[in-house]
Structures are given as C-alpha cells and as structure tokens.
Coordinates of C-alpha atoms and ligand atoms in Angstrom, one line a residue:
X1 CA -38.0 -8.1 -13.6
X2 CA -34.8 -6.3 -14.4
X3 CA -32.0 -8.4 -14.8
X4 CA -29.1 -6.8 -12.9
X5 CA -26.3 -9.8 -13.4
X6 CA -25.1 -8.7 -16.3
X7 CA -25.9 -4.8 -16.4
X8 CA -23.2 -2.0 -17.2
X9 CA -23.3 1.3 -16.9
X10 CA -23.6 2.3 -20.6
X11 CA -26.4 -1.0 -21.5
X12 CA -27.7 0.9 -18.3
X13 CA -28.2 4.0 -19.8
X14 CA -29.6 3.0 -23.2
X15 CA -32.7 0.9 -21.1
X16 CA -33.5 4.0 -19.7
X17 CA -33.3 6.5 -22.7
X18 CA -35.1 4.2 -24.8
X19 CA -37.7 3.5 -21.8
X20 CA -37.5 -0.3 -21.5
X21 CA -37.4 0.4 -17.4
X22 CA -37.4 3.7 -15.8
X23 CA -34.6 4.7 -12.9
X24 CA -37.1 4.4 -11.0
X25 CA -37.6 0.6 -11.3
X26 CA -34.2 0.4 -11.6
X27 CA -33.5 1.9 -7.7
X28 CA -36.4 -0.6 -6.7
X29 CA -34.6 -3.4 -8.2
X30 CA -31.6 -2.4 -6.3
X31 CA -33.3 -2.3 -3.0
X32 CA -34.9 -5.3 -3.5
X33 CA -31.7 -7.1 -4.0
X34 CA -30.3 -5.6 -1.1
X35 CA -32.9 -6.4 0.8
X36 CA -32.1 -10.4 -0.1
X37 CA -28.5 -10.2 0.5
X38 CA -27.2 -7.9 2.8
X39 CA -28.1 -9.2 5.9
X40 CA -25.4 -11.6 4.6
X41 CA -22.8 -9.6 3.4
X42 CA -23.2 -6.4 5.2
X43 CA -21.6 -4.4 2.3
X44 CA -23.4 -1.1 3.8
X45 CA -23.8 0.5 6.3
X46 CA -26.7 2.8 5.7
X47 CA -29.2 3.0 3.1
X48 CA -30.8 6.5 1.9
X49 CA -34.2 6.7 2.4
X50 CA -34.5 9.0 -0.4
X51 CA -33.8 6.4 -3.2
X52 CA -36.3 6.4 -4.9
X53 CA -37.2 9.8 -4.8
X54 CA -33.7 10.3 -6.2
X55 CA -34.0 8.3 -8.7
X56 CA -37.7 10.2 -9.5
X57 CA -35.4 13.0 -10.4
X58 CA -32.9 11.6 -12.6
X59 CA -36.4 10.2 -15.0
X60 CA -37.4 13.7 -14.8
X61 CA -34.1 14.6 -16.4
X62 CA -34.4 11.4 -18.7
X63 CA -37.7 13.0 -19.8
X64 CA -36.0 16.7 -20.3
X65 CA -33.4 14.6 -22.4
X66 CA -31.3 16.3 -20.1
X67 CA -29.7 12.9 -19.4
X68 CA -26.1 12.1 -19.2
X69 CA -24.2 8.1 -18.9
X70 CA -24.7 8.2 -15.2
X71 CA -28.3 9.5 -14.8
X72 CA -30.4 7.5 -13.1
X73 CA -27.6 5.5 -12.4
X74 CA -27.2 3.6 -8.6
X75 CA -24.0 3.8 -6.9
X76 CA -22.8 3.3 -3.5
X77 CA -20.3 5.6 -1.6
X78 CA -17.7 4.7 1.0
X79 CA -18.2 5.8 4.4
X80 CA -15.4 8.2 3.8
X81 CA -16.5 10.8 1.5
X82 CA -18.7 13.7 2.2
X83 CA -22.1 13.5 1.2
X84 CA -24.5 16.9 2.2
X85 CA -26.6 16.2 5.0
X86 CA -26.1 12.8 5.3
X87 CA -24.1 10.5 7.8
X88 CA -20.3 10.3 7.1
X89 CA -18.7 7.9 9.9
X90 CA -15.8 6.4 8.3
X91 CA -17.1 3.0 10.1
X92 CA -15.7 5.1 13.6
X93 CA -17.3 5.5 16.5
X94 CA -15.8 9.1 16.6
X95 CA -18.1 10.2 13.8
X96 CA -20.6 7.9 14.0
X97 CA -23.4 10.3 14.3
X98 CA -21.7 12.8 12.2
X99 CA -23.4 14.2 9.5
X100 CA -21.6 16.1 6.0
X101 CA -22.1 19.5 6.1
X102 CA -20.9 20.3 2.2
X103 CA -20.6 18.0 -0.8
X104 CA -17.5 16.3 -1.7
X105 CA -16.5 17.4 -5.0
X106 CA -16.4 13.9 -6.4
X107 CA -20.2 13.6 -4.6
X108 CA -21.0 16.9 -6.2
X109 CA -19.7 15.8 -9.8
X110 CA -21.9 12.9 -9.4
X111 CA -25.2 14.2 -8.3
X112 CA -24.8 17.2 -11.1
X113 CA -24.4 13.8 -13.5
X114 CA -27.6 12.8 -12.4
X115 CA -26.1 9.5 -10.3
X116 CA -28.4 8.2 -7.7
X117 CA -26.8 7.1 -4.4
X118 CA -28.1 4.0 -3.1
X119 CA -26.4 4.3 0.5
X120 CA -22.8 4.0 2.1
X121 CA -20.5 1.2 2.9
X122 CA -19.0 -0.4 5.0
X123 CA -15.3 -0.2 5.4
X124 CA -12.0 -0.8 7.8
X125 CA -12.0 2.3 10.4
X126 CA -10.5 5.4 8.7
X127 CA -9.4 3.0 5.3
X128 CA -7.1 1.4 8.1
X129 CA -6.7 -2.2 7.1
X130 CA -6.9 -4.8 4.5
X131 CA -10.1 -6.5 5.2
X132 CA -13.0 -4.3 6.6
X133 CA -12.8 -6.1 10.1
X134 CA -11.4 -3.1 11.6
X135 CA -14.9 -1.3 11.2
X136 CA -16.8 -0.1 14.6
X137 CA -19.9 -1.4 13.0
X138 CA -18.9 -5.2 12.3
X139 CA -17.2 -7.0 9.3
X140 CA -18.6 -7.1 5.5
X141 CA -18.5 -10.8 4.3
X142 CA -16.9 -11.8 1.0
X143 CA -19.8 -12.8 -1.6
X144 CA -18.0 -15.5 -3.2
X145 CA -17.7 -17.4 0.4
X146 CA -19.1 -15.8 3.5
X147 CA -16.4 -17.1 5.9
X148 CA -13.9 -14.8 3.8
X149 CA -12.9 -11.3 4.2
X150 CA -14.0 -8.9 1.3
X151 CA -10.5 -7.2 1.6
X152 CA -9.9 -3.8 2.3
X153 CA -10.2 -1.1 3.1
X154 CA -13.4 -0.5 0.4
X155 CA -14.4 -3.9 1.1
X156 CA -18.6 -2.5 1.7
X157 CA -17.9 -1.2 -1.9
X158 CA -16.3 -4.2 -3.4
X159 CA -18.8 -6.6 -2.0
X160 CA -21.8 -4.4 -3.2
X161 CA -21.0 -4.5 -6.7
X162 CA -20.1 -8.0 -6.8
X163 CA -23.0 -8.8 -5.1
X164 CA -24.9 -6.7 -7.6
X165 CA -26.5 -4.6 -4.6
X166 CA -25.4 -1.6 -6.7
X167 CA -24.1 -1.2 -10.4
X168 CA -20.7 0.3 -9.3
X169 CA -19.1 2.0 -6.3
X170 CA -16.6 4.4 -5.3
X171 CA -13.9 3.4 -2.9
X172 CA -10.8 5.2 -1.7
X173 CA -7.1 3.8 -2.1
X174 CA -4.5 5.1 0.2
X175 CA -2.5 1.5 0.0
X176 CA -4.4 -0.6 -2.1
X177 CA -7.5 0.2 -0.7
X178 CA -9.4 0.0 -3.6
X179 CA -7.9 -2.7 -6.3
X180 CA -7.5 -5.1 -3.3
X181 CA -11.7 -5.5 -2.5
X182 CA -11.8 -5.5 -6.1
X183 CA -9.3 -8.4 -6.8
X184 CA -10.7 -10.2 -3.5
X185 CA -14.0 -10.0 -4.8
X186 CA -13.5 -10.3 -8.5
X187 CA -14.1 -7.4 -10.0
X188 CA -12.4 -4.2 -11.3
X189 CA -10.8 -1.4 -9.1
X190 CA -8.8 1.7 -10.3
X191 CA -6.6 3.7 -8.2
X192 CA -5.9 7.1 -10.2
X193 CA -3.2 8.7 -10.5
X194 CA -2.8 11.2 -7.6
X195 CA -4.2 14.5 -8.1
X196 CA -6.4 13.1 -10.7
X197 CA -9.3 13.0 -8.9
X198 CA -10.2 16.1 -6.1
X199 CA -9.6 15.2 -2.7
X200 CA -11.7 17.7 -1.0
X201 CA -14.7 16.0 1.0
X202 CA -12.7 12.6 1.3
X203 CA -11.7 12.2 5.2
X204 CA -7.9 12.4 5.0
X205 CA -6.3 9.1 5.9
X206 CA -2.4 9.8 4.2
X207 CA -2.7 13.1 2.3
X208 CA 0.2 12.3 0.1
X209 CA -1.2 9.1 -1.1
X210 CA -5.0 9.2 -1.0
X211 CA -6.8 9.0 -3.9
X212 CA -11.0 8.0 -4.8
X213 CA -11.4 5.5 -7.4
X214 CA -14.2 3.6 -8.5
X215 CA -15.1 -0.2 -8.1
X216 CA -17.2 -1.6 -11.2
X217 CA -17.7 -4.9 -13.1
X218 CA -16.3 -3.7 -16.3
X219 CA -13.3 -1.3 -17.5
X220 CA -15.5 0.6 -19.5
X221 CA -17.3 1.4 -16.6
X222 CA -14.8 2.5 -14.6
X223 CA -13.5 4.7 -17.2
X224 CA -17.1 6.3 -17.3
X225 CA -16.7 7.7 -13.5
X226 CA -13.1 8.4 -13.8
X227 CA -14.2 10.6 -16.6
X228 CA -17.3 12.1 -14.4
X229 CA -14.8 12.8 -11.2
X230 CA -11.8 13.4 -12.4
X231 CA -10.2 17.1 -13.2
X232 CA -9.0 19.8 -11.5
X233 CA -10.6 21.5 -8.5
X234 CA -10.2 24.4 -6.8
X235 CA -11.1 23.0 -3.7
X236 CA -8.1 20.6 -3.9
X237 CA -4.4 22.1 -4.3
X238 CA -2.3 19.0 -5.6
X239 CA -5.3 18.5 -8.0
X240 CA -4.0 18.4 -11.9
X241 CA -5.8 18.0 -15.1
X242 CA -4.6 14.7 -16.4
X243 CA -5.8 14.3 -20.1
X244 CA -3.4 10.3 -21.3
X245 CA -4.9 9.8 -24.9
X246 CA -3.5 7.2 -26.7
X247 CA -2.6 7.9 -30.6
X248 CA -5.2 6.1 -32.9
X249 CA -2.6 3.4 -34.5
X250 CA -0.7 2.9 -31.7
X251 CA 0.6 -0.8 -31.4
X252 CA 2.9 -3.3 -29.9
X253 CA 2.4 -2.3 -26.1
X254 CA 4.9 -3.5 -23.2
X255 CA 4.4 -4.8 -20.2
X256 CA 7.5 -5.1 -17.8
X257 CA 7.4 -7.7 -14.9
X258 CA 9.4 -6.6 -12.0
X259 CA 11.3 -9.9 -11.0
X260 CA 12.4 -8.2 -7.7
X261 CA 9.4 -7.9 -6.3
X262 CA 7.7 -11.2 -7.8
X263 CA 10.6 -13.1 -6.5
X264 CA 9.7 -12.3 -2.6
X265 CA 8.3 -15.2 -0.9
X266 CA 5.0 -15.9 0.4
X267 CA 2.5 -15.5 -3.0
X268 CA -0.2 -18.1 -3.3
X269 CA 0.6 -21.0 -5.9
X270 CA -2.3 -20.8 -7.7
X271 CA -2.2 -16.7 -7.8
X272 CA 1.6 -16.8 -9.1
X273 CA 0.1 -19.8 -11.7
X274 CA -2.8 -17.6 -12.5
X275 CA -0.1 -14.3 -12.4
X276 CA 1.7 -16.1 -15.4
X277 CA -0.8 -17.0 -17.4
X278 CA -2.3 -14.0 -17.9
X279 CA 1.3 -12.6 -18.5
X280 CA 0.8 -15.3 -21.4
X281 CA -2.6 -14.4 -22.5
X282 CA -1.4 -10.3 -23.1
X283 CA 1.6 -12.1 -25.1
X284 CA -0.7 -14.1 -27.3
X285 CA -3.0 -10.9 -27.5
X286 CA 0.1 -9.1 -29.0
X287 CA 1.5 -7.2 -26.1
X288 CA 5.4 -7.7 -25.3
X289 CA 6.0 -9.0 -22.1
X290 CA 9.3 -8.7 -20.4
X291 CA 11.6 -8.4 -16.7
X292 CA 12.1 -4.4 -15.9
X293 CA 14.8 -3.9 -12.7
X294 CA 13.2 -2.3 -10.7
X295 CA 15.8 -2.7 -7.5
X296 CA 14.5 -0.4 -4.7
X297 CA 10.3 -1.3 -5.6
X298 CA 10.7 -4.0 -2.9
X299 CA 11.2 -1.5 0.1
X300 CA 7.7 0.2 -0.7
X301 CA 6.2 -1.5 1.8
X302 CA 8.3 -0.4 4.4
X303 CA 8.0 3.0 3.1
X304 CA 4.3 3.0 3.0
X305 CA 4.2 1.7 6.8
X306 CA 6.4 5.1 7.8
X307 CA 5.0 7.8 6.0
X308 CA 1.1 6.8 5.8
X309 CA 1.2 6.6 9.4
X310 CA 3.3 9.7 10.0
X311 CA 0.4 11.2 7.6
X312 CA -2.5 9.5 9.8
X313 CA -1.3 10.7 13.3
X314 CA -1.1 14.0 11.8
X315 CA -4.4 14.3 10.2
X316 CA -6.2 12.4 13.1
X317 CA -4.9 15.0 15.2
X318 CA -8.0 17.1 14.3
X319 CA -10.4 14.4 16.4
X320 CA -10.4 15.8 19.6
X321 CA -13.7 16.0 20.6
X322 CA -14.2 19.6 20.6
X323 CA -14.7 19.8 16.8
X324 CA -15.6 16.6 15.4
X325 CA -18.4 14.1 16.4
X326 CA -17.4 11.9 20.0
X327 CA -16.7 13.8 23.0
X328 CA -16.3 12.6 26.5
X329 CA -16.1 15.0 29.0
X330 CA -13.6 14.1 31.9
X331 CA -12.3 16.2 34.9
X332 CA -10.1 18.7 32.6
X333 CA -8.7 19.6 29.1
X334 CA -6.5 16.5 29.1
X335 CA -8.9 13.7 30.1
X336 CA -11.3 15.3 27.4
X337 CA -8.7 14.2 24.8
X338 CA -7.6 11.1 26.7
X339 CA -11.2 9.6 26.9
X340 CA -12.6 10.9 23.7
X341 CA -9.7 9.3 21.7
X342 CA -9.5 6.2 24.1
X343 CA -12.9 5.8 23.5
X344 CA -13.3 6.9 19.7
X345 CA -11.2 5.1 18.3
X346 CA -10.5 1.2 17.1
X347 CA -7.1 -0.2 18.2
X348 CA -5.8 -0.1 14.7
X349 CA -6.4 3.6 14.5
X350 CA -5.1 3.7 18.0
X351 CA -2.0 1.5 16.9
X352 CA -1.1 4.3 13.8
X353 CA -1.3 7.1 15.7
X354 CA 1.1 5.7 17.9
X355 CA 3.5 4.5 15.2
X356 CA 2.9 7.6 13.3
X357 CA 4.1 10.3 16.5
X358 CA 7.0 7.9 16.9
X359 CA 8.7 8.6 13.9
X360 CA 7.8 12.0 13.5
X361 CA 9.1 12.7 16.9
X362 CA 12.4 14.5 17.1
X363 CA 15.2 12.3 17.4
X364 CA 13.6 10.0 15.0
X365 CA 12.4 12.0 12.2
X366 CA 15.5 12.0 10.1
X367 CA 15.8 8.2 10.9
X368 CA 12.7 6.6 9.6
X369 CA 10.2 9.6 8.4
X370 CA 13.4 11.5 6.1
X371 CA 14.8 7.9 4.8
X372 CA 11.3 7.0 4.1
X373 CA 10.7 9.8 1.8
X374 CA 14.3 9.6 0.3
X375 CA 13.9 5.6 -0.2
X376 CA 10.2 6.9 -1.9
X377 CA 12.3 9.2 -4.6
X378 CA 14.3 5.9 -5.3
X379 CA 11.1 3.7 -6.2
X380 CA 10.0 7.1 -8.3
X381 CA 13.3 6.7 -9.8
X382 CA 12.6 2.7 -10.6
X383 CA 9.3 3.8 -12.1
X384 CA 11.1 6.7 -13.7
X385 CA 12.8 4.2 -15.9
X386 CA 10.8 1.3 -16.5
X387 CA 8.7 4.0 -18.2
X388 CA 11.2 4.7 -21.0
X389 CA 11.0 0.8 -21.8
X390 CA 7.4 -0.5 -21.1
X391 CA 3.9 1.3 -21.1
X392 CA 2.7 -1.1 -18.0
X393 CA 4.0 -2.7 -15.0
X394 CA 1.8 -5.8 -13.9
X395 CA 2.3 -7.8 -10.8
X396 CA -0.6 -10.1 -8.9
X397 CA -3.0 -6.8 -7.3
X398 CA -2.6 -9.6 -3.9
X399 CA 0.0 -12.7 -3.0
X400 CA -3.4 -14.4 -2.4
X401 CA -7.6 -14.4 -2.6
X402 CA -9.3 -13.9 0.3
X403 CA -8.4 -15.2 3.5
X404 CA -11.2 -15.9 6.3
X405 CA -12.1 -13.9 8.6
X406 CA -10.3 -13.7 11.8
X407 CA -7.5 -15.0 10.3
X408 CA -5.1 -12.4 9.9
X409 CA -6.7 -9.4 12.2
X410 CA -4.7 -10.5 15.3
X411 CA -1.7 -10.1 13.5
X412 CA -0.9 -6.8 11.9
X413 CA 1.8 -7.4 10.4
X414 CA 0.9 -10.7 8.5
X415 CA -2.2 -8.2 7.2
X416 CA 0.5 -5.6 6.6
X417 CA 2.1 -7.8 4.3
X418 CA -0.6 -8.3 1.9
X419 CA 0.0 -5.0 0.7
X420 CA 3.1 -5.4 -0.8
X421 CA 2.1 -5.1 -4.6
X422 CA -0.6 -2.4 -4.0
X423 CA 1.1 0.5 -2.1
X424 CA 4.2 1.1 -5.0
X425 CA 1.6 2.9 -6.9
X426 CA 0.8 5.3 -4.0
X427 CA 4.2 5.6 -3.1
X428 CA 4.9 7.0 -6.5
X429 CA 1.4 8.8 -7.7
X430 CA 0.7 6.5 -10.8
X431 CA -2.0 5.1 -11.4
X432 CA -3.5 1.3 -11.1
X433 CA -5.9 -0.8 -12.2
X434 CA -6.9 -4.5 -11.0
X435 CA -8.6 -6.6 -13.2
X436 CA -10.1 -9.9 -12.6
X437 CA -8.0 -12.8 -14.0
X438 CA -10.0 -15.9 -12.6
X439 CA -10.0 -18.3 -9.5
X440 CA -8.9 -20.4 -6.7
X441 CA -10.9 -23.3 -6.0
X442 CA -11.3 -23.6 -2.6
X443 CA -14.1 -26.5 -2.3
X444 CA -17.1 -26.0 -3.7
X445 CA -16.1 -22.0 -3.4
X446 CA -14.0 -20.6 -6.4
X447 CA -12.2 -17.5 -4.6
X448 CA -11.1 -14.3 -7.3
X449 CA -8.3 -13.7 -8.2
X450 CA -6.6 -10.5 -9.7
X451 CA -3.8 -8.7 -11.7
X452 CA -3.2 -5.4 -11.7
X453 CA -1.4 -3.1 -14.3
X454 CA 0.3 0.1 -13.2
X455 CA 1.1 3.0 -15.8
X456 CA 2.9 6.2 -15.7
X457 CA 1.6 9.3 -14.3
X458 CA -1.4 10.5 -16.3
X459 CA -2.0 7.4 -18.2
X460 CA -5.4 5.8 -17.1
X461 CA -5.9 5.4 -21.3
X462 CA -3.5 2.9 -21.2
X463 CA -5.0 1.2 -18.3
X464 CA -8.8 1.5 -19.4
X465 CA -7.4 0.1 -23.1
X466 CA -5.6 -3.1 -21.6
X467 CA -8.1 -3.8 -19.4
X468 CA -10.5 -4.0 -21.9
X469 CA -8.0 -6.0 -24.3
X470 CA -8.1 -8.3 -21.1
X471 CA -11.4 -8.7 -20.1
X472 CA -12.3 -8.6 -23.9
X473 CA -14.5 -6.2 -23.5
Ligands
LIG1 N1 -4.4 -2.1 3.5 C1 -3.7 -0.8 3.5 C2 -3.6 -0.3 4.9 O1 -4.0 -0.9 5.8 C3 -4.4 0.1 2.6 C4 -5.4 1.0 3.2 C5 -6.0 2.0 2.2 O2 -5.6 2.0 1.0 N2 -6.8 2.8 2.7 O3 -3.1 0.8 5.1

C-alpha cells in the first residue's frame, strides 16, 4: 500500500527511480482513493480512462532513465485548459460535449515532462465565482467539512489535492481563483506573475488578468511545475521569460502590511488572529515586518468587478452557437443566439456579460471601463513603491475559511466581497502565493486558514523561498 498522505512531488520521484512502486501503482493508488472519496467531494468532473496506460508510459521512460521530476507524476487539470482530444467544458453547459482539438501549452509542457493526468475538475462556470457552486454539473464539497464550499473558482482542484485524490493540480486565477481553494482548503496555491506562464489553450475568462498556477501541498512542489510551465511561448503574445533568482547570501527580508486594506471591515476574528501571528512567526524567523501605504490598493475590488467583466462579455462573445459546442436552433439568426446563450449559460455568466456590455457601451465607457483602468495604474503605482521598501506584501489570502454552501450564492455581492485581498495581484500582474497558516475550529471541524504573500513582478524566488521558510519546509 502506497501511502499517499504525506507524498511530494520530489519523495515521489525518488520511489519511482529507485523502484520502490512503479507509476503504475502509483495511478492505481490514485484511482483507488478516488474511488473512496469523490462521491463525496465531487472534486472532478471526469476521469481519463487512459490512466493507467498513461502512466505505463511514463515507467517506460523511468526504465529509458529518460525520467524527469514530474514523470510518472498524477495531476489533475481544471476544466478550463485544453487538453487534445479530450473533454474541455469549463463546468458549462455550452461546451459540455466539447472536446480539445490541440494541447494547451501548459498541457503540452506537462505531457513532454512525462506527467500523467488523472482527470479534470470541477470548477465555477467559466472561473466565474468564489466557490464552485456556479458549475452546470453540481457543487464540489470542501474536504475538511462537507457542508462547506471548497472556494473558487479551482475549487475541483483544491479539493483533489487536499483530499489526496491527486498529488497536485493546476488551477487558473483570474481574481483569486487559485490561492482562494487553496487557503479554503489548506493547502498551497500560486498565482504567477502574468505572462509567466503561456496562456494559449486556457479558455479566456479576463485576458488581462488570467493566469494558470498550480495547487500542491508543499512550496517546493509548486515551484517544481511553475518551473515545468512557465517561459515564453510563441503561442502566447504577452508571454515573458521571467527568471527572479535570489543572490546566495541574501538576508534580512521585508514584509510590508498594507494597513489600508487590513483595516476594512468584515475579516473573521480568528483569520485576523491567525493573520498576526504568522506576521509574528516571519518576525521571530528573522524577516522585518512593517505597515507599507498603499492608499489606492483598497479600490481593487472595484476595479476588478469593471474590467474582468468588460473582459468576459468580450471574450464570451465568441459562444454563439455556430462555432463552439451548444446550439439551439430557433426561427432566425437572432433566436439562434438568443436561445443558445439563454440556454448555455449559468446566470452568473449571464449576469457578467450583462455588467460587462454595460460599461463598455458608449456613453459609459469613459465612466467606469477608462477610470477603472486609470484607478488600476494607481494600485500599480502603490505596488510600484512598496517594492523599493519591502520584498513581500502579505495580507490574509481570504477575510474568512470556508463558508457553507448556499450561503453566499444568492448574493453576489457578499461572494464578491471575498475577493478583496486576492484580485490586487491580478490587477497589477505580480505574482502570489497562499500558504497555509492553520485553523478555525468550527466544532469538531477545524476549517483552513491562509496567508498569502505577494512580490514584485518576476519574483516567484522570493515567494517559493518564504513559503518554505514558512511552512519549514
Ligand atoms: N472569485 C473571483 C470571481 O468570481 C475570481 C475568479 C477567478 O479567479 N477565476 O471573479
């Protein structure tokens, strides 16, 4: 019996080069525990039926010593990004049946690594929402307490590593959409910075603020697929070589708390408690910790609710039934589109659209969508500066663990508002990562909880080395 609890991606790797279970068993032992527990959780949506014949390659390639860290290695792949000849729904009933007809270039990296792809989660419709309720396909549950949201929108991904019903998982963060599963179900999430990871094959939800990053249960993992996916592409225009490396006897790191923003109203006791004590626990580790201004940070959530829908009604435009997946056929042209996007998609989706035409209309375009994007130069600017005094911003990665579900999907905006530490780092193109810094108790439940740490453009180094000061890994 392979133990999966407390496997990483590198301990991983040395079992299989040195034999003690072959990927193989490994994929079996993956099945097997998805078998147990995902009628429970729901974390996917599909699972390959070619597992294990996957994985029959990558211990051919082990045998070649052709092997790299990921081969043989199970992952699981959000239900946003392109896989060849398999399903690719984005949890929508407009693409339900759809099926990839290239590779993704994060995909691609992968499979060239030797990774084997267990299946592909669940997630809110189009990475619209903060809790995975919003799929077509039904709600992922929260492993730590099944009455909880897993967060969103990579909660199938979250909630599949957590659950160990894969070793790690990629996710995609428009708004938070990745470190927020992770902090609601306790483990690590990194949002890189934008451009550092290839685009192409990732179904556009806000171009200017999507990025893939991957869900794990350690730092060092995540810094092990950020190395396999990350770099320039041709495929992807706005993609950059990013290459942070942190001088060998480099000390005395800062961390700069942005009081503005902490001192907004509505975070969880316990989270702000547990927020200030790990503040305290980088101080007694070494690291200065100190209050950066950062004045115009606290309108990012506004900002984000302009321009990612502005972004969404424009790339969702492409959806009308001719080209992609659903189409209802009505009396004309026009009814096409009006029943093949009534019927296709969720009423969040619906909702965004809506929002998203409105203040790109003209009229209203230099109103919100213009003052958005000069208000977003601002929070660059606040960034900008903080830089020159600290290598790290932290706040909480959420004002509060999960919340149940049903809670908060009737009301957008309440859902809305738990994004209000996540999307800065969109906004602005840096990158984040959220760590897990321990629990609520809840009960006999103990809920995760998590801090994230932002750096500058470029810098995941810094991220991946005070993560792992954190974690003490
Ligand atoms: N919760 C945010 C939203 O609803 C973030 C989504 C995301 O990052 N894809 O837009």
């Amino acid at each position: 019996m392979i133990n999966l609890k407390n496997l990483t991606i590198s301990e991983t790797h040395n079992h299989l080069t040195k034999g003690d279970f072959s990927a193989v068993e490994l994929a079996q032992a993956y099945l097997s525990a998805i078998k147990e527990t995902d009628g429970d959780i729901k974390a996917y949506l599909e699972i390959f039926p070619d597992v294990v014949e996957q994985a029959e390659e990558a211990d051919k390639k082990i045998a070649r010593k052709e092997e790299g860290l990921l081969t043989g290695i199970p992952l699981a792949i959000k239900d946003n990004i392109l896989i060849k000849g398999r399903k690719c729904s984005a949890a929508s009933k407009m693409l339900a049946d759809y099926v990839a007809p290239y590779d993704s270039t994060v995909a691609k990296r992968l499979k060239d690594a030797g990774a084997v792809f267990l299946g592909r989660t669940n997630m809110d419709e189009f990475a619209m929402g903060g809790s995975t309720e919003n799929s077509a396909f039904g709600p992922t549950r929260n492993p730590s307490d099944l009455s909880r949201v897993p967060g969103g929108s990579s909660g199938g991904s979250a909630a599949a590593v957590a659950s160990d019903e894969t070793l790690a998982s990629l996710g995609s963060d428009t708004g938070g959409s990745v470190r927020q599963p992770a902090s609601f179900c306790g483990v690590v999430g990194l949002k890189p910075s934008y451009g550092s990871v290839s685009r192409n094959g990732l179904i556009a939800m806000g171009s200017s603020l999507d990025q893939i990053g991957p869900i794990t249960k350690t730092v060092a993992d995540a810094e092990i697929i950020f190395n396999a996916i990350k770099g320039k592409d041709p495929m992807d225009g706005t993609s950059v070589e990013t290459a942070g490396a942190i001088s060998a006897n480099r000390k005395n790191f800062k961390i700069g708390i942005p009081s503005d923003l902490m001192d907004t109203e509505g975070i969880d006791e316990t989270a702000l408690k547990n927020f200030n004590e790990s503040a305290e626990r980088f101080k007694s580790m070494g690291y200065g910790v100190e209050c950066v201004n950062m004045p115009n940070v606290k309108y990012s959530l506004a900002v984000y609710y302009i321009i990612m829908p502005a972004e969404v009604s424009s790339n969702l435009a492409r959806f009308d039934g001719l080209r992609y997946g659903l189409h209802i056929s009505g009396k004309n042209l026009a009814e096409d589109y009006f029943l093949t996007r009534g019927g296709g998609f969720g009423i969040e989706a619906r909702r965004r659209i809506m929002l998203g035409t409105y203040v790109l209309s003209s009229g209203y375009y230099d109103a919100y969508y213009n003052k958005a994007n000069q208000v977003r130069s601002l929070i660059k600017n606040d960034y900008d500066e903080a830089f020159k005094k600290v290598d790290f911003v932290m706040t909480p990665t959420a004002p509060s663990p999960a919340w149940k579900i049903g809670e908060k999907i009737k009301n957008p905006m309440e859902m809305y508002l738990a994004d209000i530490f996540t999307t800065p780092a969109n906004i602005t193109g840096i990158p984040a990562i959220s760590l897990p810094s321990g629990f609520k108790k809840d009960g006999d439940k103990s809920l995760p909880l998590g801090i994230q740490l932002m750096s500058d453009h470029g810098r995941e180094d810094l991220l991946f080395k005070a993560g792992k000061d954190f974690l003490n890994e």
